[in-house]
Short mmCIF file of C-alpha atoms in Angstrom, two decimals:
data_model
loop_
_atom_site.label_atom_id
_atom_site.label_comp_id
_atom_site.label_asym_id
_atom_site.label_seq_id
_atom_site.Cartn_x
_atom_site.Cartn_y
_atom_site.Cartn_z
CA UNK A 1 82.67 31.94 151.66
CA UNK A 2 80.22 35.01 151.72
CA UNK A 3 78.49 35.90 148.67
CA UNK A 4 75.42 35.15 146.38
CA UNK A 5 74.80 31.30 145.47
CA UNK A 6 72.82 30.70 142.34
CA UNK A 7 71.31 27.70 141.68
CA UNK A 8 71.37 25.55 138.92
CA UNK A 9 73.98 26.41 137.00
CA UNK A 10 72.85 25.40 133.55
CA UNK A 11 69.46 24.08 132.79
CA UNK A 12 68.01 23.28 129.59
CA UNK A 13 63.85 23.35 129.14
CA UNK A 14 61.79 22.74 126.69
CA UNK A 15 59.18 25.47 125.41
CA UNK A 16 56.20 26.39 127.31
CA UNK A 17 58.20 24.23 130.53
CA UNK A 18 58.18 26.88 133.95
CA UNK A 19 61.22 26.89 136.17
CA UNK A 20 62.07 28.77 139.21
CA UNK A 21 65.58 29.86 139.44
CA UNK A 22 67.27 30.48 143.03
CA UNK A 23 69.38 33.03 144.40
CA UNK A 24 70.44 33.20 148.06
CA UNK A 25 73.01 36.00 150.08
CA UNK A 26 74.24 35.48 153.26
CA UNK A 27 75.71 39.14 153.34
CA UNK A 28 72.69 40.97 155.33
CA UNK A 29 72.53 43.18 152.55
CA UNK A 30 69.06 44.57 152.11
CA UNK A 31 68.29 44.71 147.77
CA UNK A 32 68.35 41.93 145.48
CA UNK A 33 68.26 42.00 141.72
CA UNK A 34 67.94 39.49 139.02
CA UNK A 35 69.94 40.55 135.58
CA UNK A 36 69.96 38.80 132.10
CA UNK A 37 73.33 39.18 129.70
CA UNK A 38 72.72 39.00 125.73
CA UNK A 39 75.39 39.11 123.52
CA UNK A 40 76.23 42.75 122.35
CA UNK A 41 73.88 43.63 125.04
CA UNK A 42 75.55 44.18 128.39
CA UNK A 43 73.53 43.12 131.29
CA UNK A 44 70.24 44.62 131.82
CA UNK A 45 67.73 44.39 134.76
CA UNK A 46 64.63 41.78 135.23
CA UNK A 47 63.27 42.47 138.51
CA UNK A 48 64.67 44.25 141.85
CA UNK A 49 64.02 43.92 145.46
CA UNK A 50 64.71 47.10 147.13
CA UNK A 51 63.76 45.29 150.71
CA UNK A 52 62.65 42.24 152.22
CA UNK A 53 58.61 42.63 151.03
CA UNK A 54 59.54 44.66 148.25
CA UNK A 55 59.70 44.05 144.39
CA UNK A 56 59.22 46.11 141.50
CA UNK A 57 59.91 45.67 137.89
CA UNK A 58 63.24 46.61 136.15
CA UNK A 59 63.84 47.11 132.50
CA UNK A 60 62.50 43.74 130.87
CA UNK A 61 60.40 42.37 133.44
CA UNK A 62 58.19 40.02 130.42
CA UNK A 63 57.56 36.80 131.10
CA UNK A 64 59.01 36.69 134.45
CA UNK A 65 57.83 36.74 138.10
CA UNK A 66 60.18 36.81 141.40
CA UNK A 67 59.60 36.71 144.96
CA UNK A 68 61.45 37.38 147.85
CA UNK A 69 61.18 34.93 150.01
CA UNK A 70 62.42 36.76 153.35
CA UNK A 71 65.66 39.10 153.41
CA UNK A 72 68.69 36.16 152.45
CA UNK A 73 66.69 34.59 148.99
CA UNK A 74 64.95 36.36 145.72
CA UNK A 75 64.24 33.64 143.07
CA UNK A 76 63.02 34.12 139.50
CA UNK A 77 60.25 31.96 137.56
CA UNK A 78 59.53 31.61 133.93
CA UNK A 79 56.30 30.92 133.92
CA UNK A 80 55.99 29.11 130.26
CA UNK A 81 59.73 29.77 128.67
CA UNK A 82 60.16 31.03 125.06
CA UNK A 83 63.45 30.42 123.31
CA UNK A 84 63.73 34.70 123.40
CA UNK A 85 65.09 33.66 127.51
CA UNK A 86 67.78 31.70 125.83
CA UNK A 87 70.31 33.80 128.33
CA UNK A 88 72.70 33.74 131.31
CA UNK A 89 71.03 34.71 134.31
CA UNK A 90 72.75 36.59 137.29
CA UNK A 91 71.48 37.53 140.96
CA UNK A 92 73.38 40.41 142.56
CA UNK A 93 72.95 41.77 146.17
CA UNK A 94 73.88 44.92 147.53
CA UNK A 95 73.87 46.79 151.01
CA UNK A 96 71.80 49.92 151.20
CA UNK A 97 74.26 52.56 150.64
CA UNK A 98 74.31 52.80 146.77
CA UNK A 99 78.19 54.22 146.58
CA UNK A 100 78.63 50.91 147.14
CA UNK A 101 78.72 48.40 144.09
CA UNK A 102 76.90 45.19 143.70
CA UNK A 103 77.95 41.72 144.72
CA UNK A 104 77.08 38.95 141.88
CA UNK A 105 76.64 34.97 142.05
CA UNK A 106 78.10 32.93 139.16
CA UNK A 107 75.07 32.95 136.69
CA UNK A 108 72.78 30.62 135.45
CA UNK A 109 73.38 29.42 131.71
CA UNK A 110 69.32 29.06 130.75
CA UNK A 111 69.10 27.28 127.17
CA UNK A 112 64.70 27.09 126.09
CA UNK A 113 65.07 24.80 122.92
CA UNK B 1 67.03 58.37 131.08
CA UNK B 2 70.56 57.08 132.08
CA UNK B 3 72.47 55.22 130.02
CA UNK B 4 76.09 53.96 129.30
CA UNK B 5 78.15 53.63 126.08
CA UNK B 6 81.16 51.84 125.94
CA UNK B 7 83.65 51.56 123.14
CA UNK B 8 82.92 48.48 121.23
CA UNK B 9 85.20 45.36 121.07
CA UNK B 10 87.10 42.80 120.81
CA UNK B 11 89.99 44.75 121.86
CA UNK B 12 93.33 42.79 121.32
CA UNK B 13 96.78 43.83 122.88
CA UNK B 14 100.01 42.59 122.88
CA UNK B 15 101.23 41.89 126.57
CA UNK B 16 102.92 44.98 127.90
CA UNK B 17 100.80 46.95 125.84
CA UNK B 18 98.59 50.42 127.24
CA UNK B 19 94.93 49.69 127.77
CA UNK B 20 91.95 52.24 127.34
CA UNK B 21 88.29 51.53 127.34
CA UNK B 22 86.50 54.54 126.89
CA UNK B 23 83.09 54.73 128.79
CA UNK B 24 80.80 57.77 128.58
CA UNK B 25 77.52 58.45 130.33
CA UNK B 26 74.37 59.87 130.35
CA UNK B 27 72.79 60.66 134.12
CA UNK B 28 70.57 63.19 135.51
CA UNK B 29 72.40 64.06 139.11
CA UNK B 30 75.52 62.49 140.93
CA UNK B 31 75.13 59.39 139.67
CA UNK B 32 78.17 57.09 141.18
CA UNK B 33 80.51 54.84 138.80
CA UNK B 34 81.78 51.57 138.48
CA UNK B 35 83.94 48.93 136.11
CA UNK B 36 83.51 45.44 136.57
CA UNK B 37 85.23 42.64 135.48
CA UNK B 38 84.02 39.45 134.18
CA UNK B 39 85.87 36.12 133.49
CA UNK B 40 85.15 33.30 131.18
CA UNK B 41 82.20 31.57 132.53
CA UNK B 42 82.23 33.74 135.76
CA UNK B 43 80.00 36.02 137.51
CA UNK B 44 81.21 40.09 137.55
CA UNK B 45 83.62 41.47 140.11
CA UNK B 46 83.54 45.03 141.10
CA UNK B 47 87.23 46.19 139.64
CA UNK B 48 86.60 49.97 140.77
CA UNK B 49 84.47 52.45 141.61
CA UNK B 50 84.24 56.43 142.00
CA UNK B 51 81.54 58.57 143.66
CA UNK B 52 82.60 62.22 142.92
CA UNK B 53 83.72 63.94 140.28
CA UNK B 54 87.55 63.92 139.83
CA UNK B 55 87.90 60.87 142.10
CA UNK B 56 90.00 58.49 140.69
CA UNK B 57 89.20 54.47 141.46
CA UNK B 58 92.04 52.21 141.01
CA UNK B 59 93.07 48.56 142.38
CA UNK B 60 95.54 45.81 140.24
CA UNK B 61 97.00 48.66 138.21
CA UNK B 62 93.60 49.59 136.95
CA UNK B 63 92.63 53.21 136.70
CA UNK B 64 89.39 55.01 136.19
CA UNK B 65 88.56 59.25 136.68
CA UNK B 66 85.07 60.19 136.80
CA UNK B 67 84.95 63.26 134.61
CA UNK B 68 81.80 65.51 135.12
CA UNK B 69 82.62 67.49 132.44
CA UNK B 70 83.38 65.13 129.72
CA UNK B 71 80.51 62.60 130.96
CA UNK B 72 83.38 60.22 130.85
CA UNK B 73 85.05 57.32 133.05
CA UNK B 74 87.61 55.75 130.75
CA UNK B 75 89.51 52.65 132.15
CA UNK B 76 93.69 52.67 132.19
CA UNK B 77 96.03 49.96 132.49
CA UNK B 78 99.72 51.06 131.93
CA UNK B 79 100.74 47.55 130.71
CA UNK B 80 98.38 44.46 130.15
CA UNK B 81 98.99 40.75 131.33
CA UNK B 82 97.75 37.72 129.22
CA UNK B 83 95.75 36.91 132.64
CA UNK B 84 93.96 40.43 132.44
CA UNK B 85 91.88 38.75 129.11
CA UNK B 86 87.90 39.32 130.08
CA UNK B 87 85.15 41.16 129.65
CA UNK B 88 84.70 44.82 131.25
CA UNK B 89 82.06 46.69 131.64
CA UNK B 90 80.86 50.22 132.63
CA UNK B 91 77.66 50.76 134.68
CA UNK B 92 76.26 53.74 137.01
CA UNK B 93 74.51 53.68 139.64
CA UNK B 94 71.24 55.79 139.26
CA UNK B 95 67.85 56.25 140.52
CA UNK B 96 67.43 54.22 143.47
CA UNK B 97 70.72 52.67 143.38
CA UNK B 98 69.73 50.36 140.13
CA UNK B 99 72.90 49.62 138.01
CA UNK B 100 73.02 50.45 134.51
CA UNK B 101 75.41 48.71 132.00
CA UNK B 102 77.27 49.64 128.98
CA UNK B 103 77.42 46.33 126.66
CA UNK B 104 80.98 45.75 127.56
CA UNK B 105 84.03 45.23 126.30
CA UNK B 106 86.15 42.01 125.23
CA UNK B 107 89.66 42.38 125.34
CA UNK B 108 91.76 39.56 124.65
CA UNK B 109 95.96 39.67 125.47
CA UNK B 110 98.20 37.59 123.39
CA UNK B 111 101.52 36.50 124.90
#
């Protein structure tokens, strides 16, 4: 089925461990964004890929680094994880018109003990 | 900046009962609007969306109006099924097409 795959989909690490978490579309759509959801806190925005080459920081990019690896994947790394990244984790894609809403993969349950 | 502010929950309903969420916004320009939906241990579905003031989004007798001049894109359900239990939440879509959230909404239908 079409969509956005996230991979794993629960992963526990250890402080000060790195991880890279993976997100793939196979929808041609162009931008890519990587959202953490808090309790109480809705979701809010990591990192976004407006286009294949493209990344720029969203509303608490700390501690995090992405890349897009060409137009279908945008992964996420924690570099040295703190227990504040205790979180779910969701990719979303969408296609460049922005009437149109996003497309999200099934999360990533991320505990840092 | 933009933001969103939804009413706070859990919300709990009898089945049959009316549903309203209230959502209001703050936006500079046309932003366009959106409810999703999100099941336990799911990812969020788009539930409906408006792009002009006065449209009205709708789909599974869900029911949103964007109001310009209230700021305001409440969600409607005439009567609520146990199976309509989730999380919704309110978001815009602003400068460059980002998608802002409100901290959603729990509602919970008992039988």
């Amino acid at each position: 089925n079409a969509g956005v795959t996230q991979t794993p989909k629960f992963q526990v690490l250890k402080t000060g461990q790195s991880m890279t978490l993976q997100c793939a579309q196979d929808m041609n759509h162009n931008s890519m964004y990587w959202y953490r959801q808090d309790p109480g806190m809705g979701l809010r925005l990591i990192y976004y890929s407006a286009s294949e080459g493209t990344t720029d920081k969203g509303e608490v990019p700390n501690g995090y680094n992405v890349s897009r690896l060409n137009k279908r994947e945008f992964s996420l790394r924690l570099e040295s994880a703190a227990p504040s990244q205790t979180s779910v984790y969701f990719c979303a894609s969408r296609s460049g018109d922005r009437l149109y809403g996003y497309t999200f993969g099934s999360g990533t349950r991320l505990t840092v003990v | 900046g933009n933001s969103v502010t939804q009413m706070e929950g859990p919300v709990t309903l009898s089945e049959e009962a009316f549903l309203t969420i209230n959502c209001t916004y703050t936006a500079t320009g046309y932003p366009s609007l959106f409810w999703y939906v999100q099941y336990p241990g799911e990812g969020l579905q788009l539930l409906l969306k408006a792009t002009k003031a006065d449209d009205k989004g709708s789909n599974k007798g869900f029911e949103a109006t964007y109001r310009k001049e209230t700021t305001s894109f409440h969600l409607e359900k005439g009567s609520v099924q146990v199976s309509d239990s989730a999380v919704y939440f309110c978001a815009l879509s602003g400068q460059g097409g980002k998608l802002i959230f409100g901290q959603g909404t729990e509602l919970s239908v008992k039988p």
